Coordinates of C-alpha atoms and ligand atoms in Angstrom, one line a residue:
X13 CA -47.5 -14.6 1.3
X14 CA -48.7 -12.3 -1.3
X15 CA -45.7 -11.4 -4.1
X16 CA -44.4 -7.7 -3.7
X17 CA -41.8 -7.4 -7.0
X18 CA -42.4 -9.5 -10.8
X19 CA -39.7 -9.8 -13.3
X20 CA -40.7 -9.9 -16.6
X21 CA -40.0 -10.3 -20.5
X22 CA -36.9 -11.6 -19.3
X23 CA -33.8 -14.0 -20.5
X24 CA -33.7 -16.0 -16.8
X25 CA -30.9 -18.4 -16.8
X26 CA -32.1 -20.3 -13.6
X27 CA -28.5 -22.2 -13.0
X28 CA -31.4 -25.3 -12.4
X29 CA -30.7 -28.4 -14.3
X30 CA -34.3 -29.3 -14.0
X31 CA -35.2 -26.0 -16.3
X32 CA -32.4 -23.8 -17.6
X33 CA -34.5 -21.3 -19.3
X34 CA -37.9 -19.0 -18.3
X35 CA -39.2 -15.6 -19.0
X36 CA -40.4 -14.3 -15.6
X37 CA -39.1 -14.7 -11.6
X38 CA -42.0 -13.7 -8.9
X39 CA -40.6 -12.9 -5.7
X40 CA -42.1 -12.3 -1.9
X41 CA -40.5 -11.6 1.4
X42 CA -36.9 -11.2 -0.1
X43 CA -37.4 -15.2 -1.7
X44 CA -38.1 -16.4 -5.2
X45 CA -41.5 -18.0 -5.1
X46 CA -42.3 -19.4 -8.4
X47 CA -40.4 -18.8 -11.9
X48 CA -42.1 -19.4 -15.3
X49 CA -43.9 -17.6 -18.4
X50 CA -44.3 -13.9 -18.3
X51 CA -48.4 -14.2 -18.6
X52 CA -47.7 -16.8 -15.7
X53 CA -46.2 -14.5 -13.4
X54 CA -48.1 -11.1 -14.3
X55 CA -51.1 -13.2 -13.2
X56 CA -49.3 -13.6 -9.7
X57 CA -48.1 -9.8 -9.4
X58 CA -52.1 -8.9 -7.5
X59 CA -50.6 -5.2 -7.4
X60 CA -47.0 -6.5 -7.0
X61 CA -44.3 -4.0 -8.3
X62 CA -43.3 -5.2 -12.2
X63 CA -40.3 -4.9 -13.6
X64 CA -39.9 -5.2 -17.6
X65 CA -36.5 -6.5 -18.5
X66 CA -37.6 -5.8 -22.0
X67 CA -35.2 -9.0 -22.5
X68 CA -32.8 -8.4 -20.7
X69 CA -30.8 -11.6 -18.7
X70 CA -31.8 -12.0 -15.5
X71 CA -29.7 -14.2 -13.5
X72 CA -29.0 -15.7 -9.9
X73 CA -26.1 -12.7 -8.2
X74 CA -22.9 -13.7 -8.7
X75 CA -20.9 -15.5 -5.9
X76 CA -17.3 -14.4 -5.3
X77 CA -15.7 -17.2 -3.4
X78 CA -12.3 -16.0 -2.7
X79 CA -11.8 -12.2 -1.6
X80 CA -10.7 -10.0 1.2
X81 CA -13.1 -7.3 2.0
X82 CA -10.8 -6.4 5.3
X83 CA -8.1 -5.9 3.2
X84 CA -9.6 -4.2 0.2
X85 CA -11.0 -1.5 2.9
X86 CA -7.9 -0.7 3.9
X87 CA -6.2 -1.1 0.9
X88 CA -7.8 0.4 -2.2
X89 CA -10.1 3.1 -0.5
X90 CA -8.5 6.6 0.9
X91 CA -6.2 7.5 3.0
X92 CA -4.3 4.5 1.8
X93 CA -3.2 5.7 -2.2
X94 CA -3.6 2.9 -4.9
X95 CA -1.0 2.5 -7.1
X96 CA -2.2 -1.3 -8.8
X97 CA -0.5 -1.2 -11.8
X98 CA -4.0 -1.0 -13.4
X99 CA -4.3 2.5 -13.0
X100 CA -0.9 3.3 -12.6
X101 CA 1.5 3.1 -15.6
X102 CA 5.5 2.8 -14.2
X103 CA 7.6 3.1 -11.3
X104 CA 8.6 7.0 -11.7
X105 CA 4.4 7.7 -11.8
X106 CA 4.6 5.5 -8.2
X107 CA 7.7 7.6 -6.7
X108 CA 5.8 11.1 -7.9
X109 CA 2.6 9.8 -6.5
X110 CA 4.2 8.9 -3.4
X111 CA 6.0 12.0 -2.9
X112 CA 2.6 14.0 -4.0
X113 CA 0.9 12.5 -1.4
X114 CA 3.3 12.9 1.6
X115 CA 3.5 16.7 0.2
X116 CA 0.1 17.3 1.4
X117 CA 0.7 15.4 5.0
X118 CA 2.3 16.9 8.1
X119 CA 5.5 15.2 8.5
X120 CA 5.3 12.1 10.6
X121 CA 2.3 11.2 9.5
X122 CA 1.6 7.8 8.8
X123 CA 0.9 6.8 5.3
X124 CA 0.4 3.5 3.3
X125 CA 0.6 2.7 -0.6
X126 CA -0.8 -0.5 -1.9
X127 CA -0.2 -2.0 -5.2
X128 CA 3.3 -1.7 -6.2
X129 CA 3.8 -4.6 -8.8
X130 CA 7.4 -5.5 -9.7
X131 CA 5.9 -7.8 -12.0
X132 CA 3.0 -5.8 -13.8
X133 CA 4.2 -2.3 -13.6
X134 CA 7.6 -1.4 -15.8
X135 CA 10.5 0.0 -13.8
X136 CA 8.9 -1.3 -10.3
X137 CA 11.6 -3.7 -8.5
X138 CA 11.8 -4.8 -4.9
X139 CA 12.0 -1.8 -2.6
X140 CA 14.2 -1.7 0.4
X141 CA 14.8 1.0 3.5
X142 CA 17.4 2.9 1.8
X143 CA 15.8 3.6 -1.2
X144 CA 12.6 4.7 0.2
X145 CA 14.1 6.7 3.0
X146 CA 15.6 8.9 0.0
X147 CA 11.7 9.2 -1.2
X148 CA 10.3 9.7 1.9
X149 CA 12.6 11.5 4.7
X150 CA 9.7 12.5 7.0
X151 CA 7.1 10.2 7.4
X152 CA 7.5 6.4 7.8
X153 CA 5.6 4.7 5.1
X154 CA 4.5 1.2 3.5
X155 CA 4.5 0.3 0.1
X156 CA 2.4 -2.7 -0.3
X157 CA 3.4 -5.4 -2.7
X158 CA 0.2 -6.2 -5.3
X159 CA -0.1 -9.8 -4.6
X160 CA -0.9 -8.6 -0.8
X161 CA 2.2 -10.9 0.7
X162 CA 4.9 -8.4 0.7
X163 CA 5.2 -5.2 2.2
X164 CA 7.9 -2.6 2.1
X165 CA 8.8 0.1 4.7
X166 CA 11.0 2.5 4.9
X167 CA 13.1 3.1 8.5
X168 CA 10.7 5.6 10.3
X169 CA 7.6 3.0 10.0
X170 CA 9.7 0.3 11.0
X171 CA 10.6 2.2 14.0
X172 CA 6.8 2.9 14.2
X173 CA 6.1 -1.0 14.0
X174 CA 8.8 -2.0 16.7
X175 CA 10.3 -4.1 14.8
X176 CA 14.3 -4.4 14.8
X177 CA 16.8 -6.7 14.7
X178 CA 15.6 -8.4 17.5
X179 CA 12.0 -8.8 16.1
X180 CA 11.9 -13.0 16.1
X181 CA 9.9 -14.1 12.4
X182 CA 6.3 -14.7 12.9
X183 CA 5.8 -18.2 12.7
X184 CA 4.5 -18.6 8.5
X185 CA 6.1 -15.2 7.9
X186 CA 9.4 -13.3 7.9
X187 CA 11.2 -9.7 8.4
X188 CA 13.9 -10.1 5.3
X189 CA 17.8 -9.0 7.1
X190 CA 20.8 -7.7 5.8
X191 CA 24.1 -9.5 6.4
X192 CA 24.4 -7.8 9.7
X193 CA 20.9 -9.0 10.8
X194 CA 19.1 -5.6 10.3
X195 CA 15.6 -5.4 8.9
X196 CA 15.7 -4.6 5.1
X197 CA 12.1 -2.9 5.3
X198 CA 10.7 -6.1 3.3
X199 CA 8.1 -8.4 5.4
X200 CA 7.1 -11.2 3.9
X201 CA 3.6 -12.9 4.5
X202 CA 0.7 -12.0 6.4
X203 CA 1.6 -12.1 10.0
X204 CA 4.7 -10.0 9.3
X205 CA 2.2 -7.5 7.2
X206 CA -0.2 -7.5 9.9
X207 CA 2.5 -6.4 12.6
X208 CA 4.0 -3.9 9.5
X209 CA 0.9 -2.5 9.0
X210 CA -0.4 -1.8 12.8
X211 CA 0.3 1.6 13.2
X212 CA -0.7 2.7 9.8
X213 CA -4.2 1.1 10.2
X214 CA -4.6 2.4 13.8
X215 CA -4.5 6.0 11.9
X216 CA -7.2 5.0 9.5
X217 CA -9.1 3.5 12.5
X218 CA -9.3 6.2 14.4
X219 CA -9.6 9.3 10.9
X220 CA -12.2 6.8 9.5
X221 CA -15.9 5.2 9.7
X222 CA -15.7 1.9 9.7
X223 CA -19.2 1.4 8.6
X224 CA -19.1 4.0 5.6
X225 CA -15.5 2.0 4.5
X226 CA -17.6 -1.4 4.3
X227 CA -20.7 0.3 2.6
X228 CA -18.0 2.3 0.1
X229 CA -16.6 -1.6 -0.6
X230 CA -19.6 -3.4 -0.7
X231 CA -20.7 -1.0 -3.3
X232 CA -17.8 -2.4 -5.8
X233 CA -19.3 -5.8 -5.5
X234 CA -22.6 -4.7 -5.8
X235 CA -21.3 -3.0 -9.4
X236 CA -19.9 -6.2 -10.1
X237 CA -23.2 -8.0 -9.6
X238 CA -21.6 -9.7 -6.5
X239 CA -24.1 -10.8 -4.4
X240 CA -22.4 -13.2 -1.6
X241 CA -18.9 -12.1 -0.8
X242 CA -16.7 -13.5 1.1
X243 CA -13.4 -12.8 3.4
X244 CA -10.8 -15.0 3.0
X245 CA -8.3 -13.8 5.5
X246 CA -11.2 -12.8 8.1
X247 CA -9.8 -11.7 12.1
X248 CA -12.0 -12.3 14.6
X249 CA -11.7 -8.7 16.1
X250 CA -13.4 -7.7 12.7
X251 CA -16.7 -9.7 13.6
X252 CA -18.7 -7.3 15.8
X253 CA -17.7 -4.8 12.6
X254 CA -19.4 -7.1 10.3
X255 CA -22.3 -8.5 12.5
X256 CA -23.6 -4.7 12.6
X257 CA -23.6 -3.9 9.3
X258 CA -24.7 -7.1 7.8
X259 CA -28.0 -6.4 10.4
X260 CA -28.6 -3.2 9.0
X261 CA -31.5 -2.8 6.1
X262 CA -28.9 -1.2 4.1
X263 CA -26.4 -4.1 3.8
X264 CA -25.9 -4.8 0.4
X265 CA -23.3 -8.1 -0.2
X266 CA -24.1 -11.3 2.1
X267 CA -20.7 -12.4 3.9
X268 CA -19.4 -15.7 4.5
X269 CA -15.7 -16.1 6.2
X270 CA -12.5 -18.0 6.7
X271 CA -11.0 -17.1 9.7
X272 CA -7.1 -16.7 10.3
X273 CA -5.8 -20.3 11.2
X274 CA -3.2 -18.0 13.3
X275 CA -5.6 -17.9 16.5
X276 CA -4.3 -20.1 18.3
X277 CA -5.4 -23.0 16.5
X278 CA -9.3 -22.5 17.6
X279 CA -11.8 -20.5 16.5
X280 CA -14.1 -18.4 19.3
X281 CA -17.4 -19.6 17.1
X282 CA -18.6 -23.0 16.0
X283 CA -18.5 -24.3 12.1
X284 CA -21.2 -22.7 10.4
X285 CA -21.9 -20.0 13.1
X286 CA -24.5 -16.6 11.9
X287 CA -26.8 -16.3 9.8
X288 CA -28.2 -15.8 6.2
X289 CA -25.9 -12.6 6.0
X290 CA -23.1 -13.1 7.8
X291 CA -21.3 -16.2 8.9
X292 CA -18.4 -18.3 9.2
X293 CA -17.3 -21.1 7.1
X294 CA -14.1 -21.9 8.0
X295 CA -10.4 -21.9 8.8
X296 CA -7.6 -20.5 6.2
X297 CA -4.2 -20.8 5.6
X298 CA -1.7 -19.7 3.3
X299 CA 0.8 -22.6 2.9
X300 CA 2.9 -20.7 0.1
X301 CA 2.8 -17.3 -1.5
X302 CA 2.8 -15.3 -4.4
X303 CA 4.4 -16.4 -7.6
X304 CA 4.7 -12.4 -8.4
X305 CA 7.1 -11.8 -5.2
X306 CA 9.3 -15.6 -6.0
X307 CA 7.8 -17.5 -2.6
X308 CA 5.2 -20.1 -4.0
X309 CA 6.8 -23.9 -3.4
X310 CA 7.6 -25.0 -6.9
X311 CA 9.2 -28.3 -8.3
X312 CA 11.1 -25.8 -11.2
X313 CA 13.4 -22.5 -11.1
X314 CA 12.4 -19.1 -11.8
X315 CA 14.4 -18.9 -15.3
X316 CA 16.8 -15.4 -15.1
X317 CA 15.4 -12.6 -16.6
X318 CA 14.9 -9.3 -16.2
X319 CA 12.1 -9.4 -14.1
X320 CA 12.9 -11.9 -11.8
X321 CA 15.8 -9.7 -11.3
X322 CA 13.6 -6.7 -10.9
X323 CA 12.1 -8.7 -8.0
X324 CA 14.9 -9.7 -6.5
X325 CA 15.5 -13.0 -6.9
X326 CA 18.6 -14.5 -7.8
X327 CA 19.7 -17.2 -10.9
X328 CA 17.9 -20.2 -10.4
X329 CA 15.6 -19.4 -7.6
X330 CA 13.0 -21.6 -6.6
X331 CA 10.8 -20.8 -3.9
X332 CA 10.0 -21.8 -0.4
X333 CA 6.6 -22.9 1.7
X334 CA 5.5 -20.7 4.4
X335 CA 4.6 -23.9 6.3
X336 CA 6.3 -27.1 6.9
X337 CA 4.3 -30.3 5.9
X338 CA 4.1 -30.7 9.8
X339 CA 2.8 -27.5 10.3
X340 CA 0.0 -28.0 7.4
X341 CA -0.9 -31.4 9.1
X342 CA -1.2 -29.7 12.8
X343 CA -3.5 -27.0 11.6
X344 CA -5.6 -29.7 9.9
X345 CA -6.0 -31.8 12.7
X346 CA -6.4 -28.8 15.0
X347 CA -9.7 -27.4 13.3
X348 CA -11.2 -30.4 10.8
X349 CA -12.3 -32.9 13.6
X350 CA -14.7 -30.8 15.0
X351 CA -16.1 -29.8 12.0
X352 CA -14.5 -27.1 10.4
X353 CA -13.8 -26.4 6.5
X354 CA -10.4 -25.8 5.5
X355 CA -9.2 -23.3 2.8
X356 CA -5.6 -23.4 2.0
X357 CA -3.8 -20.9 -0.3
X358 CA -1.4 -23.4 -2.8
X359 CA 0.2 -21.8 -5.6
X360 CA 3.1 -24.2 -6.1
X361 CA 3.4 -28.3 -7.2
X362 CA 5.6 -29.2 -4.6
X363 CA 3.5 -27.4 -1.7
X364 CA 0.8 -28.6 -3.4
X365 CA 1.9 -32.2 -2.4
X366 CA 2.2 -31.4 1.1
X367 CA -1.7 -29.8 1.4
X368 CA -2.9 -33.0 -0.5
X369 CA -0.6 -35.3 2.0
X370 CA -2.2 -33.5 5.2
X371 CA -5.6 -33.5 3.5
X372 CA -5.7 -37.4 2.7
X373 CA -4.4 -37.7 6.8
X374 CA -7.0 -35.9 8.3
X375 CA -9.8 -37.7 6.3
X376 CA -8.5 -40.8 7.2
X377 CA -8.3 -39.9 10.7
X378 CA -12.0 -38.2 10.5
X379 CA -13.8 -39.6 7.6
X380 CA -16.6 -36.9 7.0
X381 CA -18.8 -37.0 4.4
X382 CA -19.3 -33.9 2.3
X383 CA -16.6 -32.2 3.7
X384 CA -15.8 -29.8 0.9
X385 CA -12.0 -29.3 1.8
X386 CA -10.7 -26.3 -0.2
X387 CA -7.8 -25.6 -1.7
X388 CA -7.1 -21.7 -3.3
X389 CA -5.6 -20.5 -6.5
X390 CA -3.7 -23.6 -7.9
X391 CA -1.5 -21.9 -10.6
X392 CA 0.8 -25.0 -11.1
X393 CA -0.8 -27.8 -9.8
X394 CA -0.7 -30.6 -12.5
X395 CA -3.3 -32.4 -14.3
X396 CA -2.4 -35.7 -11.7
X397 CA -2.8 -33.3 -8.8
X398 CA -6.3 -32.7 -9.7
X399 CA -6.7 -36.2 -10.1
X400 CA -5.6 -37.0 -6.5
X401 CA -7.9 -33.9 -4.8
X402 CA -10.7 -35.1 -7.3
X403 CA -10.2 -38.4 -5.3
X404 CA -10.6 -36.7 -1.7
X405 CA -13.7 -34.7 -2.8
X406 CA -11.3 -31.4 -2.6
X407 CA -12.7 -28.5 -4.4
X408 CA -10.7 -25.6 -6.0
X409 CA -11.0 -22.0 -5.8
X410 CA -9.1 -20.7 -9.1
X411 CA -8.1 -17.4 -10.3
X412 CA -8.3 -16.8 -14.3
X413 CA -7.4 -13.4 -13.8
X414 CA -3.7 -14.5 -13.8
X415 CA -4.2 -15.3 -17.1
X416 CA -5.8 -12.6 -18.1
X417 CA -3.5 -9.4 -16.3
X418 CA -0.1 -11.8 -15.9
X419 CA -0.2 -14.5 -18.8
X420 CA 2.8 -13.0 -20.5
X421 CA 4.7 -12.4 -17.2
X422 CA 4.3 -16.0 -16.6
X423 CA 5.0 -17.1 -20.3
X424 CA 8.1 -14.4 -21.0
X425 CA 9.2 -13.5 -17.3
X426 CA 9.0 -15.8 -14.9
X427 CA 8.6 -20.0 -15.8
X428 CA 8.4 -20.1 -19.3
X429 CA 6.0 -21.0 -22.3
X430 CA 5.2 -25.2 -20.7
X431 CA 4.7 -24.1 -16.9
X432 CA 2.2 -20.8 -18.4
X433 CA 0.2 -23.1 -20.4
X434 CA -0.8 -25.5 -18.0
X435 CA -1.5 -22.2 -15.0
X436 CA -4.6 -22.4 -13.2
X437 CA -5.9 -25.4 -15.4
X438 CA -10.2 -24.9 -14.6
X439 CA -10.2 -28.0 -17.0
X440 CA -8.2 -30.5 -15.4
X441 CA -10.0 -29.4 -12.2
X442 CA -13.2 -30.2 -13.6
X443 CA -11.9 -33.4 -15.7
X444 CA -11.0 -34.6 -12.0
X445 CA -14.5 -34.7 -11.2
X446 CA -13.3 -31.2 -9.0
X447 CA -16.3 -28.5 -8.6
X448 CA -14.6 -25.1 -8.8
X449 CA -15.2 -21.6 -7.9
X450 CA -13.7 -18.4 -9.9
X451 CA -12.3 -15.6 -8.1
X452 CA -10.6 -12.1 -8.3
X453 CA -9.0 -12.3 -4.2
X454 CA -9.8 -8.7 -4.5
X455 CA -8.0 -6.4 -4.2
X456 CA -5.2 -8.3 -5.9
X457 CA -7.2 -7.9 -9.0
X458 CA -10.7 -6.2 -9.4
X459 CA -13.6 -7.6 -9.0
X460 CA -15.0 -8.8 -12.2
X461 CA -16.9 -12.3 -12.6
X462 CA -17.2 -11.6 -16.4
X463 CA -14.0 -10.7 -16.5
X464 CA -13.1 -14.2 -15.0
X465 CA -15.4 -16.1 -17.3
X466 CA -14.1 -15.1 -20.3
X467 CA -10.8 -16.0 -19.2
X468 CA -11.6 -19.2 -18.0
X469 CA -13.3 -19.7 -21.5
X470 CA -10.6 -18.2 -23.5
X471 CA -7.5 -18.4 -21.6
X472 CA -6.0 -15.0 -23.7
X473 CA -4.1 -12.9 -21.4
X474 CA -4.5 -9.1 -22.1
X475 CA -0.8 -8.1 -22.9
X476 CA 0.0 -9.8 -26.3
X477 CA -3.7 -11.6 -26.8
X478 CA -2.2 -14.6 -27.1
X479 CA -4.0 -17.7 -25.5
X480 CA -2.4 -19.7 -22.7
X481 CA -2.7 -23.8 -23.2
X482 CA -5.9 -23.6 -25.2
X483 CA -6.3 -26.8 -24.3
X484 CA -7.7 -25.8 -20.4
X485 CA -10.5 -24.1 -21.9
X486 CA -13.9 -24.3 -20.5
X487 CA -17.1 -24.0 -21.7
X488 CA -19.3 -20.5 -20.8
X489 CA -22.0 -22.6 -19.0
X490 CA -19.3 -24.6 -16.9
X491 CA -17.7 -20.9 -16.2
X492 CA -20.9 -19.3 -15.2
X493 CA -21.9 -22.4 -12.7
X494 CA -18.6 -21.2 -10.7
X495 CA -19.6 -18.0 -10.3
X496 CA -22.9 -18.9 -9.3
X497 CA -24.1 -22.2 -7.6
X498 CA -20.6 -24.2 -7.4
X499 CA -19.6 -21.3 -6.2
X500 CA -22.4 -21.6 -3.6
X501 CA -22.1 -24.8 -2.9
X502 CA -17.9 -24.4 -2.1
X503 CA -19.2 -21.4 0.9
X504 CA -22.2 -23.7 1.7
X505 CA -24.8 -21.5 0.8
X506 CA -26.2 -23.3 -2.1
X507 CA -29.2 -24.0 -0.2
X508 CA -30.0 -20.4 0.4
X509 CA -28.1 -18.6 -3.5
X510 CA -26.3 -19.5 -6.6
X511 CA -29.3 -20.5 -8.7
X512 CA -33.2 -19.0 -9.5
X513 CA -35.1 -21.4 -7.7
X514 CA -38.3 -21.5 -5.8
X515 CA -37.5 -20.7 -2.0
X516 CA -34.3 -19.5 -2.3
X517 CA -33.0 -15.6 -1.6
X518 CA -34.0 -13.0 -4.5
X519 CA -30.3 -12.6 -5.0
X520 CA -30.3 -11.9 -8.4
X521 CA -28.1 -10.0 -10.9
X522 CA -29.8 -8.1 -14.5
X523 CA -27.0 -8.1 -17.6
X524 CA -27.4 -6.3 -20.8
X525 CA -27.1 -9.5 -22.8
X526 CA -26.8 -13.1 -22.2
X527 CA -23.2 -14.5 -20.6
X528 CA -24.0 -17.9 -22.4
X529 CA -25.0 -16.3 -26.0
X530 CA -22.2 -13.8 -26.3
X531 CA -19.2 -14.1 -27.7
X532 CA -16.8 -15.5 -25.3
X533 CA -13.6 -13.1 -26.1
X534 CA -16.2 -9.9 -25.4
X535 CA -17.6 -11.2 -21.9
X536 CA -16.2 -8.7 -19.6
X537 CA -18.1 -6.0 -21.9
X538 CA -21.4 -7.2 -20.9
X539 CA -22.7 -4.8 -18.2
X540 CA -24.4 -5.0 -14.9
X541 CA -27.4 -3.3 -15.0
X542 CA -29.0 -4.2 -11.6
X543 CA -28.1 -5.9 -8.8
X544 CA -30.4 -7.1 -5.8
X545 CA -30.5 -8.8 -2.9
X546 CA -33.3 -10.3 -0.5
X547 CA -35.7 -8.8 -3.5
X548 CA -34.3 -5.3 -2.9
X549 CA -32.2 -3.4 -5.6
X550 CA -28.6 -3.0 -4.1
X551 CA -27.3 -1.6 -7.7
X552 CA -28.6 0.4 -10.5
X553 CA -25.9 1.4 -13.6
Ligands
ZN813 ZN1 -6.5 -14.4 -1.2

């Protein structure tokens, strides 16, 4: 196959052990087909379009291994109104925006808000019924909680989501009560969001193109440099969605997915089912919550302060599993013997326990080489939990950007200086022999693999600057490799992305300066310049 598109005068950082380092990256048919010296590879270009870098990095896409394109779509982009507390500043600018927004709409429409943040954004405090009925009299509306497990409603939308007193809990999810057993407007987890939510997202089904929402989202990631995605709390209702657009030309982000474990225990596909732009992984499950809404399984209390009162928790509080340990052992022996990959959502030490209990039962019960059980987020998990999944050949999935957005809310607000410094520990992960991903779970926080690099190199958190348990730093190249190839490797793909290599996909990503030469404390200023995919340019700054 003759080459059609030549990169050269480059900085290539390959992500290849065998030879880091090269100047110039031929590609043909959408594949990388030989990497090498600039003279080398003009010789191969035989009328092939050649790009100059004129030194700048060229690198393998970056691989996002933990994010939820179905909910970002309905979350961040119109109708629904983000208020994330990074572009909104306090709780009065949320109540003007809502009311500014419900001005404009005919009374009785529907109308969602996503990104209220009790924890990030000053004044903001668990909302209940009463208090939004006052703000919104005529239309039933959600506020969605930040972390993406709690939602609030007020009494029309509740009305609109049929759900009363008589509404039984989902099972791994709950409908908060008064003491007289009456809804308070706060669901709590994703099945009870889901059932929240219906209405609401029936109106942006039927106002909006699904196809134009997933190219508008696939755009961020494309910005980001993102070149493999994937959906983390994927429904399989959303698959003939997906199948269309990743088979158009135009797609620009491949997609790999973890299906709802809620489905009655079975998937409708087989592991591994799709293809090179679209397919399913595996099976996830969220056996806690959110440490920003007081429901990840902890061994320690909240301590009392003013924002754990904000968020409505009381003295002492410690929170719960979604899941019993039963529960997390039936959904692993439901899916794993016939050759699924698990993904389980574990913010807290004690839940932490249970997933590590189930996961050491099912692999004694199915030994399986190569299994690459998952487990996501892992604030608290200690250094001898590593040590035990490191044992099982469990990978993590870990989110820096806790550091980086909540560090002082952890530190000053919630657990205190010990539990802050030892948060999503990246080097007891990889001390544990543990391959690791970085992630934003978009929408929660922005995509951003720089962003997420520098953090996991630094460890500052933005508030204060100062640095969280120095001590779980890691190094730039071990923070690039999960957001490339381990990353890869965790959503199986490393055969096909995650690294500049002969015969795999042209999925490459072009930086204004190298990630591994810059100063680690200015990594999120690097830009993306270009982005492609299959050989074809998805992004241009
Ligand atoms: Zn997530």
């Amino acid at each position: 196959m003759s080459t059609d598109l030549v990169f050269v005068n480059a900085e290539v950082i390959t992500m290849e052990r065998g030879r880091p380092h090269a100047e110039a990256v031929a590609v043909a048919g959408g594949r990388i087909v030989a990497v090498g010296a600039t003279d080398s590879m003009r010789a191969l270009a035989n009328g092939a379009q050649v790009v100059d870098l004129k030194g700048r990095t060229l690198l393998p896409g970056f691989v996002e291994a933990h994010g939820h394109p179905t909910l970002e779509i309905m979350t961040v982009l119109p109708p629904t109104v983000d208020i994330r507390p990074f572009f909104v500043h306090d709780h009065d600018e949320v109540v003007a925006k809502i009311k500014e927004t419900l001005a404009a709409l005919p009374p009785g429409t529907l109308q969602a808000f996503y990104g209220y943040d009790p924890v990030l954004c000053p004044g903001a405090h668990k909302l209940e019924r009463g208090e939004l009925d006052a703000i919104a009299p005529d239309h039933p509306i959600v506020v969605l909680n930040n972390s993406g497990h709690a939602g609030y409603a007020n009494t029309r939308m509740l009305a609109a989501a049929g759900i009363n007193r008589d509404t039984p809990d989902p099972v791994g999810s709950q409908y908060e009560r008064d003491s007289a057993g009456e809804p308070t407007g706060v669901a709590l987890e994703t099945a009870a969001l889901i059932a929240l939510t219906k209405p609401y997202f029936e109106r942006v089904m039927a106002e909006s193109s699904m196809p134009d929402l997933l190219r508008r989202e696939f755009e961020m990631y494309a910005r980001a440099g993102v070149t493999t995605a994937s959906d983390m709390a994927f429904d399989r209702q959303s698959r003939p969605l997906f199948a269309s657009y990743s088979g158009t030309q135009g797609a620009l982000t491949r997609i790999v997915t973890y299906e709802k474990s809620d489905g009655g225990l079975k998937s409708d596909v087989s592991p591994g089912w799709g293809d090179d732009m679209f397919r399913q992984a595996g099976i996830k499950l969220w056996a806690d919550g959110s440490p920003w809404i007081g429901n990840i399984a902890t061994t320690f209390p909240y301590m009392c302060t003013g924002m754990t009162e904000a968020m409505g928790l009381k003295c002492g509080h410690i929170g719960h599993a979604n899941y019993t340990p039963e529960q997390i052992h039936e959904v692993c022996e439901a899916y794993f013997p016939s050759g699924w990959q698990l993904a389980i959502h574990v913010h807290g030490d004690a839940i932490a326990d249970s997933v590590l209990d189930a996961y050491d039962d099912v692999l004694s019960g199915h030994p399986r080489p190569d299994h690459r059980l998952r487990m996501e987020h892992c604030g608290a998990l200690r250094a001898d939990q590593y040590e035990r999944a490191g044992r099982l050949g469990i990978t993590c999935s870990l989110f820096p950007a806790h550091i980086y957005y909540f560090g002082d809310a952890l530190a000053d607000g919630l657990f205190g200086e010990a539990v802050a410094a030892n948060w999503v520990s990246a080097r007891s992960a990889l001390d544990a022999g543990i391959k690791i991903s970085l992630h934003n779970d978009a929408p929660v926080t922005p995509e951003s693999p720089l962003l997420n690099m520098q953090t996991a190199v630094t460890r500052r958190a933005r508030g204060s600057g100062r640095v969280l348990g120095p001590e779980h730093r890691i190094t730039p190249l071990e923070a690039l490799r999960a957001q490339t190839i381990d990353a890869a490797w965790q959503l199986f793909m490393e055969d096909r992305v995650g690294s500049i290599t002969p015969g795999k996909f042209a999925d490459l990503v072009v930086l204004d300066g190298n990630p591994l030469a810059t100063d680690p404390e200015r990594l999120s200023e690097l830009n993306v310049v270009e982005t492609y995919l299959g050989g074809r340019q998805v992004h241009q700054a």
